[in-house]
Amino acid sequence: MLGLLIIIFTIGVGTFFFLNTERFGKHPSGDRLLKIEQSPHYKNGSFQNLNPTPTLTEGVSYGKVMYEFLFSAKPKTPTTTMPSVKTDLKTLNPDENVLVWMGHSSYFMQVDGKTVLVDPVFSGNASPLSFTTKAYKGTDIYTADDLPEIDFLFLSHDHWDHMDYNTLKQLKPKINKVITGLGNGAHLEYWGFDSDVILEGDWYDTFTFEDGFEVNVTPARHFSGRGFTSAKTLWASFVLKSPNTSIYIGGDSGYDMHFKAIGEKYGPFDLAILENGQYDLKWKYIHMLPGEQFKAAKDLKAKNILPVHSGKFTLANHDWDEPFKKINDYAEQSGIKVTTPMIGEQVNINDSLQQFKPWWNLKTTPK
């Protein structure tokens, strides 16, 4: 009995110290927490979605989800190296509006002379444990060294597959401004970011910049949290408006009424970047199911969809290539363009005729 108690005590102490390592960040406190408490979306110590949003669908238990994920589900993962094309981000023509997808929800944009980076995860995994949730072979072709100076870094929320501690620490010297939801600045300041660099906004807050740039923080239907506690920081989407281009940066979100509200207030959009992966009927409120991207795009009044949140990590029970196949099947019926570059391939944002091969069907080869 004494030996068992010692083991339990040791595990408990080890877990406590692990959860207090720097990678987990910090909860908001002080003036930051006082500002959060004034938000109409913060109630009873937590941020709330616009509509009731259970993490799991009614009737589904965490035990069932964990059992299926660990023992019965066998989602297909890539068997060989993923195809990619490494665009040199430092030598792009500054007069061109381009986007480069880096796998999952990470992407770089150059828009009307400004550089933009969204949810960068370059460390090879999307978990506090480096040996879990590993990136597929060939998907981590970019590092912090490959990035030019970044005018605007967008962080949609603090989940591990969007806010990567190691990547952000490496990128810190290159970042001019970080734009994120309320509370996330506590993590960033703890990791060494200067408070003057961080802009935290509530839903429908607006930030204006020189050269005709405007950013609106907008709602998403999701949740946040890096440890056992949840919803202490705000999850968000963003509207980026430049002199000549309007882009919706979707973050993680289930389908809901906020897309229509955003479309009516800020649309139309040249491009809507929407999540398309890691879905399941068991958590249908926090991630869009196949086909819902087109309902969202119509609500947003978007001309073009770039699907993200897939192609790099397995976080759900579907095959790795299923999101790409399904969204292209739906595209044929919708009349809305879908842009599906391979990792690193240059997307010309203003070129409505640019086409991309179905690279997920291509035979991949080991590197």
Coordinates of C-alpha atoms in Angstrom, one line a residue, residues 238-239 241 246-250 259-260 262-264 266-274 292-307 334-339 349:
F238 CA -10.4 37.8 -38.3
V239 CA -11.2 40.1 -41.2
K241 CA -8.9 44.5 -45.2
S246 CA -10.5 41.5 -48.4
I247 CA -9.7 38.2 -46.7
Y248 CA -11.5 36.2 -44.0
I249 CA -9.2 34.3 -41.7
G250 CA -11.4 31.7 -40.2
F259 CA -20.7 33.7 -40.6
K260 CA -23.8 35.4 -41.9
I262 CA -19.7 38.7 -40.6
G263 CA -20.6 38.6 -44.3
E264 CA -23.3 41.2 -43.9
Y266 CA -17.7 43.1 -43.7
G267 CA -18.3 41.1 -46.9
P268 CA -17.9 40.3 -49.7
F269 CA -14.5 38.6 -49.5
D270 CA -12.0 37.8 -52.1
L271 CA -10.9 34.8 -50.1
A272 CA -12.3 32.9 -47.1
I273 CA -9.8 30.6 -45.3
L274 CA -11.9 28.0 -43.6
E292 CA -20.5 23.2 -44.3
Q293 CA -17.6 25.2 -45.6
F294 CA -19.8 26.2 -48.6
K295 CA -22.7 27.3 -46.4
A296 CA -20.2 29.5 -44.5
A297 CA -18.7 30.8 -47.7
K298 CA -22.1 31.8 -49.0
D299 CA -22.9 33.5 -45.7
L300 CA -19.6 35.4 -45.9
K301 CA -20.2 36.3 -49.6
A302 CA -16.8 34.8 -50.4
K303 CA -15.6 34.2 -54.0
N304 CA -13.0 31.6 -53.1
I305 CA -12.3 29.0 -50.3
L306 CA -8.9 28.0 -49.1
P307 CA -9.4 24.9 -46.9
S334 CA -21.5 24.7 -55.3
G335 CA -20.2 27.1 -57.9
I336 CA -17.7 28.5 -55.4
K337 CA -14.0 28.1 -56.2
V338 CA -11.9 26.0 -54.0
T339 CA -8.1 26.6 -53.9
I349 CA -4.5 35.6 -54.5

